[in-house]
Coordinates of C-alpha atoms and ligand atoms in Angstrom, one line a residue:
M104 CA 102.7 102.3 70.3
N105 CA 99.4 104.3 69.0
I106 CA 96.4 104.3 70.5
G107 CA 95.1 107.0 68.1
T108 CA 93.0 108.8 69.8
S109 CA 92.8 113.3 70.2
L110 CA 91.8 113.2 74.1
A111 CA 94.0 115.1 76.3
P112 CA 96.3 112.4 78.3
N113 CA 94.2 112.4 80.8
I114 CA 90.4 112.9 79.3
D115 CA 88.0 109.7 79.0
H116 CA 85.8 109.4 75.9
Y117 CA 82.9 111.0 78.3
N118 CA 85.3 113.7 79.3
R119 CA 85.8 112.7 82.3
R120 CA 89.1 113.9 83.5
I121 CA 91.2 110.9 84.9
S122 CA 93.9 111.9 88.2
Y123 CA 93.3 109.2 90.2
L124 CA 95.2 106.2 90.3
R125 CA 94.6 103.3 93.0
V126 CA 97.6 100.7 93.9
S127 CA 97.5 97.7 95.2
V128 CA 101.5 97.0 96.2
T129 CA 99.9 93.1 97.2
D130 CA 97.3 90.9 97.3
R131 CA 98.3 89.2 100.8
C132 CA 96.5 90.0 104.0
N133 CA 96.4 89.7 107.9
L134 CA 92.9 88.7 107.5
R135 CA 90.0 87.3 105.5
C136 CA 87.1 89.1 105.6
I137 CA 83.9 87.5 104.1
Y138 CA 83.5 90.1 102.1
C139 CA 86.2 90.4 100.8
L140 CA 87.7 86.8 99.9
P141 CA 86.3 84.5 97.2
V142 CA 84.2 81.9 98.6
K143 CA 86.9 79.1 97.9
D144 CA 89.4 79.6 95.3
L145 CA 91.7 81.8 97.3
R146 CA 95.2 81.7 94.8
L147 CA 97.1 84.4 96.4
L148 CA 100.5 85.5 93.8
D149 CA 104.0 84.5 94.0
H150 CA 106.0 87.2 95.3
A151 CA 107.7 87.2 91.9
E152 CA 104.5 87.6 89.6
I153 CA 104.2 91.5 91.9
L154 CA 105.7 94.6 90.8
S155 CA 108.1 95.2 92.9
Y156 CA 108.3 98.6 94.2
E157 CA 110.7 99.9 92.5
E158 CA 108.2 98.5 89.1
I159 CA 104.7 100.6 90.8
L160 CA 106.9 103.6 91.2
E161 CA 108.4 103.3 87.7
V162 CA 103.9 103.0 86.3
V163 CA 103.6 106.1 89.2
I164 CA 105.6 108.5 87.8
A165 CA 104.1 107.5 84.0
G166 CA 100.7 107.9 85.7
T167 CA 101.8 111.4 86.4
E168 CA 103.3 113.0 83.3
C169 CA 99.9 112.0 82.1
G170 CA 97.7 114.0 84.6
I171 CA 97.2 111.0 87.9
R172 CA 98.0 113.7 91.0
K173 CA 96.5 111.0 93.8
V174 CA 97.3 108.2 94.8
R175 CA 95.6 105.5 96.8
L176 CA 98.1 103.0 97.7
T177 CA 95.4 100.3 99.3
G178 CA 95.7 96.0 98.9
G179 CA 95.2 93.0 99.9
E180 CA 96.6 94.4 103.8
P181 CA 98.9 97.3 102.1
L182 CA 100.8 97.6 105.4
A183 CA 102.3 93.4 105.5
R184 CA 103.8 94.1 102.3
R185 CA 107.8 93.8 103.6
N186 CA 109.5 97.3 103.9
F187 CA 106.1 99.7 103.0
V188 CA 107.4 102.3 104.8
Q189 CA 110.0 103.1 102.5
F190 CA 108.3 102.3 100.0
V191 CA 105.6 105.6 100.6
A192 CA 108.6 107.4 101.5
S193 CA 109.5 107.3 97.5
V194 CA 105.9 107.3 96.3
C195 CA 105.3 110.6 98.3
R196 CA 108.6 112.1 96.9
I197 CA 106.9 111.8 93.1
P198 CA 107.0 115.4 92.5
K199 CA 103.6 116.4 90.2
L200 CA 101.6 114.0 93.1
E201 CA 99.4 115.9 94.7
D202 CA 98.0 113.7 97.7
V203 CA 99.0 110.3 98.8
S204 CA 97.1 108.0 101.0
I205 CA 96.3 104.1 102.5
T206 CA 93.4 102.4 103.1
T207 CA 94.5 99.8 105.7
N208 CA 92.4 97.1 108.0
G209 CA 94.7 98.9 110.7
V210 CA 96.0 95.5 112.3
L211 CA 99.6 96.3 112.1
L212 CA 99.1 100.5 112.6
K213 CA 99.7 101.1 116.1
E214 CA 103.8 100.4 115.6
R215 CA 104.0 102.4 111.5
A216 CA 101.7 105.5 112.2
K217 CA 104.4 107.6 113.2
E218 CA 106.6 106.1 110.3
I219 CA 104.2 106.2 107.4
F220 CA 102.9 110.3 109.3
D221 CA 106.3 111.3 108.6
A222 CA 107.0 109.6 104.9
G223 CA 104.5 111.6 104.1
V224 CA 101.6 110.5 104.5
H225 CA 98.9 112.3 106.5
R226 CA 95.2 110.9 104.9
I227 CA 94.0 107.4 105.8
N228 CA 91.2 105.3 106.0
I229 CA 90.6 103.0 107.9
S230 CA 88.5 99.3 108.0
L231 CA 86.4 98.6 110.9
D232 CA 82.5 97.3 110.2
T233 CA 82.0 97.0 113.5
L234 CA 82.4 97.7 118.0
H235 CA 82.4 94.4 119.0
R236 CA 85.1 91.9 119.2
L237 CA 83.3 89.0 119.0
K238 CA 81.9 90.0 115.5
Y239 CA 85.0 91.1 114.1
A240 CA 86.3 87.9 115.4
K241 CA 83.4 86.5 112.2
I242 CA 83.9 89.0 109.7
T243 CA 87.4 88.6 109.4
G244 CA 88.2 85.4 110.5
Y245 CA 90.8 87.0 112.9
N246 CA 90.6 88.6 117.3
C247 CA 92.4 91.6 116.6
F248 CA 89.4 94.3 117.4
D249 CA 92.0 95.6 119.7
E250 CA 95.5 96.0 117.4
V251 CA 92.4 97.7 114.8
W252 CA 91.5 100.0 117.9
E253 CA 95.4 100.7 119.2
G254 CA 95.5 101.3 115.7
L255 CA 93.1 104.1 115.3
K256 CA 93.7 105.7 118.0
E257 CA 98.0 106.4 117.2
A258 CA 97.2 106.8 114.2
E259 CA 94.7 110.1 115.4
A260 CA 97.9 111.0 118.1
V261 CA 100.0 111.5 115.2
G262 CA 97.6 113.5 112.8
F263 CA 96.5 112.1 110.2
S264 CA 93.7 113.7 108.3
P265 CA 90.8 112.9 108.2
I266 CA 90.7 109.3 109.2
K267 CA 88.2 107.7 107.3
I268 CA 86.2 104.7 108.8
N269 CA 85.0 102.8 106.5
V270 CA 82.1 100.2 107.3
V271 CA 81.0 97.7 104.8
A272 CA 77.5 97.9 105.7
I273 CA 75.5 93.8 105.6
R274 CA 72.0 92.9 106.6
G275 CA 71.8 90.6 109.1
L276 CA 75.9 91.6 109.8
N277 CA 76.0 95.1 111.0
D278 CA 73.2 96.8 110.3
D279 CA 72.6 96.9 114.0
E280 CA 75.2 98.7 114.7
F281 CA 75.3 101.6 112.1
P282 CA 73.8 104.2 114.6
R283 CA 76.7 103.0 117.5
L284 CA 79.1 103.1 114.3
A285 CA 77.9 106.5 113.3
E286 CA 77.9 108.9 116.6
L287 CA 81.7 107.9 116.4
S288 CA 81.4 110.8 114.3
V289 CA 80.1 113.2 116.7
K290 CA 82.9 112.9 119.2
K291 CA 85.5 112.5 117.6
P292 CA 87.0 114.1 114.0
Y293 CA 86.3 110.5 112.4
H294 CA 84.5 110.3 108.8
V295 CA 82.5 107.0 109.3
R296 CA 81.6 105.9 105.9
F297 CA 79.0 103.1 105.0
I298 CA 80.1 101.4 101.3
E299 CA 76.9 99.7 99.9
Y300 CA 78.1 95.6 99.8
M301 CA 79.2 95.1 96.2
S302 CA 79.8 91.5 94.7
I303 CA 82.9 91.0 93.2
G304 CA 84.3 88.4 91.4
H305 CA 82.7 85.0 90.3
D306 CA 83.1 82.9 93.3
S307 CA 81.7 86.1 96.0
Q308 CA 79.2 85.2 98.8
W309 CA 76.9 88.6 98.2
K310 CA 74.0 87.6 98.2
P311 CA 70.2 90.6 97.2
E312 CA 69.8 89.5 101.1
K313 CA 72.8 91.1 102.5
Y314 CA 72.3 93.9 100.7
I315 CA 71.7 97.3 102.2
S316 CA 71.5 100.9 99.9
S317 CA 72.6 104.0 100.8
D318 CA 69.1 105.7 101.3
E319 CA 67.9 102.3 104.2
I320 CA 71.3 103.1 105.9
K321 CA 70.6 106.3 106.0
S322 CA 66.8 105.6 107.5
K323 CA 68.4 103.7 110.2
L324 CA 70.4 106.9 112.0
K325 CA 67.3 109.3 111.9
C326 CA 67.6 108.4 116.0
I327 CA 71.0 110.2 116.1
G328 CA 69.7 113.7 114.4
P329 CA 68.9 115.2 111.3
L330 CA 71.7 114.1 108.9
H331 CA 73.2 118.1 107.2
R332 CA 74.4 117.6 103.8
I333 CA 77.9 118.7 102.9
P334 CA 78.6 120.9 99.8
R335 CA 80.6 118.8 97.1
A336 CA 84.4 120.1 96.6
T337 CA 86.2 119.7 93.8
H338 CA 88.5 117.1 95.2
D339 CA 85.8 115.2 96.2
G340 CA 85.7 111.3 95.7
P341 CA 82.7 109.0 95.1
A342 CA 81.3 109.9 99.0
E343 CA 77.8 111.6 99.9
R344 CA 79.3 113.7 102.8
Y345 CA 76.9 114.7 105.8
R346 CA 77.2 115.8 109.2
F347 CA 75.3 115.6 112.0
E348 CA 74.6 119.0 114.5
S349 CA 78.4 120.2 115.9
A350 CA 79.3 116.6 115.2
R351 CA 82.9 116.7 115.4
G352 CA 83.3 114.6 112.3
E353 CA 81.4 113.2 108.8
I354 CA 78.8 110.8 107.2
G355 CA 79.9 109.5 104.1
F356 CA 78.3 106.8 101.7
I357 CA 79.4 105.2 99.0
S358 CA 76.3 104.3 96.8
V359 CA 78.0 101.9 94.7
L360 CA 75.4 99.9 93.8
S361 CA 71.9 102.3 93.9
H362 CA 72.3 106.0 93.4
R363 CA 76.4 105.7 90.2
F364 CA 78.9 108.2 90.8
C365 CA 80.0 106.8 87.3
P366 CA 80.5 110.1 85.3
T367 CA 82.2 111.7 88.1
C368 CA 84.3 108.8 88.5
N369 CA 88.2 110.5 88.2
R370 CA 89.6 106.3 88.5
L371 CA 92.4 104.1 87.3
R372 CA 93.4 100.7 89.2
L373 CA 97.1 99.8 88.9
T374 CA 96.6 96.4 90.1
A375 CA 99.3 93.7 92.0
D376 CA 99.8 91.7 89.5
G377 CA 100.6 95.1 87.3
K378 CA 97.5 95.3 85.5
L379 CA 96.1 98.8 84.8
R380 CA 92.0 98.5 85.7
P381 CA 89.8 101.5 84.1
C382 CA 87.0 100.1 86.7
L383 CA 86.3 98.1 89.7
F384 CA 83.4 96.2 87.8
A385 CA 85.8 95.7 84.3
D386 CA 88.0 92.9 83.6
N387 CA 89.2 94.2 80.3
E388 CA 92.3 95.8 81.7
V389 CA 95.7 96.6 80.0
D390 CA 98.8 94.3 81.3
V391 CA 102.2 96.6 82.2
K392 CA 104.0 93.6 83.8
T393 CA 105.3 92.2 80.8
P394 CA 106.3 95.7 79.3
I395 CA 108.3 97.3 82.3
R396 CA 109.7 93.6 82.3
N397 CA 110.7 93.9 79.0
R398 CA 112.6 96.8 79.9
C399 CA 109.8 99.4 77.7
T400 CA 110.5 103.5 77.5
R401 CA 108.5 105.3 79.8
Q402 CA 106.5 107.3 76.9
D403 CA 105.4 103.6 76.6
L404 CA 104.1 103.5 79.2
K405 CA 102.3 106.8 79.3
E406 CA 101.0 104.8 75.6
L407 CA 99.5 102.5 78.0
F408 CA 97.6 105.2 80.4
R409 CA 96.3 106.6 77.0
K410 CA 95.0 102.9 77.1
T411 CA 93.6 101.9 79.9
I412 CA 91.6 105.8 79.8
A413 CA 89.9 104.9 76.5
K414 CA 88.7 102.4 78.1
K415 CA 86.9 103.9 80.9
P416 CA 83.2 102.5 80.3
R417 CA 81.2 104.9 80.3
Q418 CA 79.4 103.1 83.1
H419 CA 79.7 99.8 85.1
H420 CA 76.8 98.0 83.8
T421 CA 76.2 95.8 87.9
K422 CA 72.8 96.1 88.4
I423 CA 70.5 95.1 92.0
P424 CA 70.4 92.1 92.8
D425 CA 73.3 90.7 90.4
S426 CA 76.1 92.4 90.2
R427 CA 79.1 89.8 89.2
D428 CA 80.4 91.2 86.4
C429 CA 84.0 91.2 87.6
L430 CA 86.3 87.3 88.0
R431 CA 88.6 89.4 90.3
P432 CA 88.3 89.1 93.6
M433 CA 87.9 92.2 95.2
Y434 CA 92.1 91.4 96.9
A435 CA 93.3 90.9 94.0
I436 CA 92.2 94.1 92.6
G437 CA 92.6 96.6 96.1
G438 CA 89.8 97.9 96.9
Ligands
SAM537 N1 93.0 95.8 103.3 C1 92.8 96.7 103.2 C2 91.5 97.2 104.6 O1 90.7 96.1 105.5 O2 91.1 98.5 104.3 C3 92.8 98.1 102.1 C4 91.8 96.8 101.2 S1 90.4 96.6 101.3 C5 90.6 95.0 99.6 C6 89.7 98.2 100.8 C7 88.7 98.3 100.5 O3 87.6 97.2 100.1 C8 87.6 97.7 102.2 O4 87.9 99.7 102.5 C9 86.9 96.9 102.2 O5 85.5 97.4 103.6 C10 86.2 97.3 100.6 N2 85.7 96.0 100.8 C11 85.8 94.6 100.2 N3 85.1 93.5 99.8 C12 83.9 94.4 99.4 C13 82.4 94.9 99.3 N4 82.8 92.9 98.8 N5 82.3 95.6 99.1 C14 82.3 97.0 99.8 N6 83.2 96.7 99.9 C15 84.7 96.2 99.7

């Protein structure tokens, strides 16, 4: 296999250094969030279609030899996969990885927080779109608000830092709660991040009128006080970071649609069914599962990383109001 590029292994055609891999360990989830799942066609993978933990580790190790330094474990719901904690410990032992983090809905976190922390993961993102129990059930399909809240407190108690709270902003659903959610960052060291609602997958429930831009979210937070911009640090992700006066935590805005951050995008995704994905919104994936199951070499896997990096588009073509560019729904990609 020869991709025929003279670029450094992790520099793409637009001079971006690709160092971040988001790994979906499963497409299964213990919640049914309305913004994540398709309207009808929920097709879950058979276990045999999902990469084994050993296969994921092989891919991640090859990635580190191509410049990957940060990994985020996600899903589906990562904590719902059996033996996840042992797997986390193995990922944390990969020598060249500098940072391993997790995105979870928090439902199972109370019992697992300490083990995950002790395994070596100290940064965590928890999805929580509302502070109302009933609304939580309406958004997620399950009455689990209390479990998530307990999980959040446990994560803080065992020492996770930062703890980021992901809020998908949806008009008519949780826009009345933005100030209350944002206030969590004042007394607690939480980073509350508002994510613009995206249409992902051919059958999503997204509608233009439900979308709220980060600028509008920001204006809804003025009642709390002025937001002070935090300058970008070298390893920052896509969030624009702010802080309220004397707050312990931060506010972040992830403006996927209104302010494209493609020029600084440094990431690839590995789906649970073994596809390397160059861009969240693009289905031009590279299959690693077939080669791995045909006993390909580490060198072959590295070539597949290079091939994926070479496929990264300059920018996604997703536009408001119609952003249905990719066919896979979010649960099947790994958010
Ligand atoms: N189950 C885990 C969780 O709930 O955090 C990890 C997977 S979930 C797909 C990862 C992130 O994607 C969550 O923070 C979720 O809010 C976000 N997400 C899912 N669908 C989205 C959408 N349509 N627009 C914006 N963010 C979305």
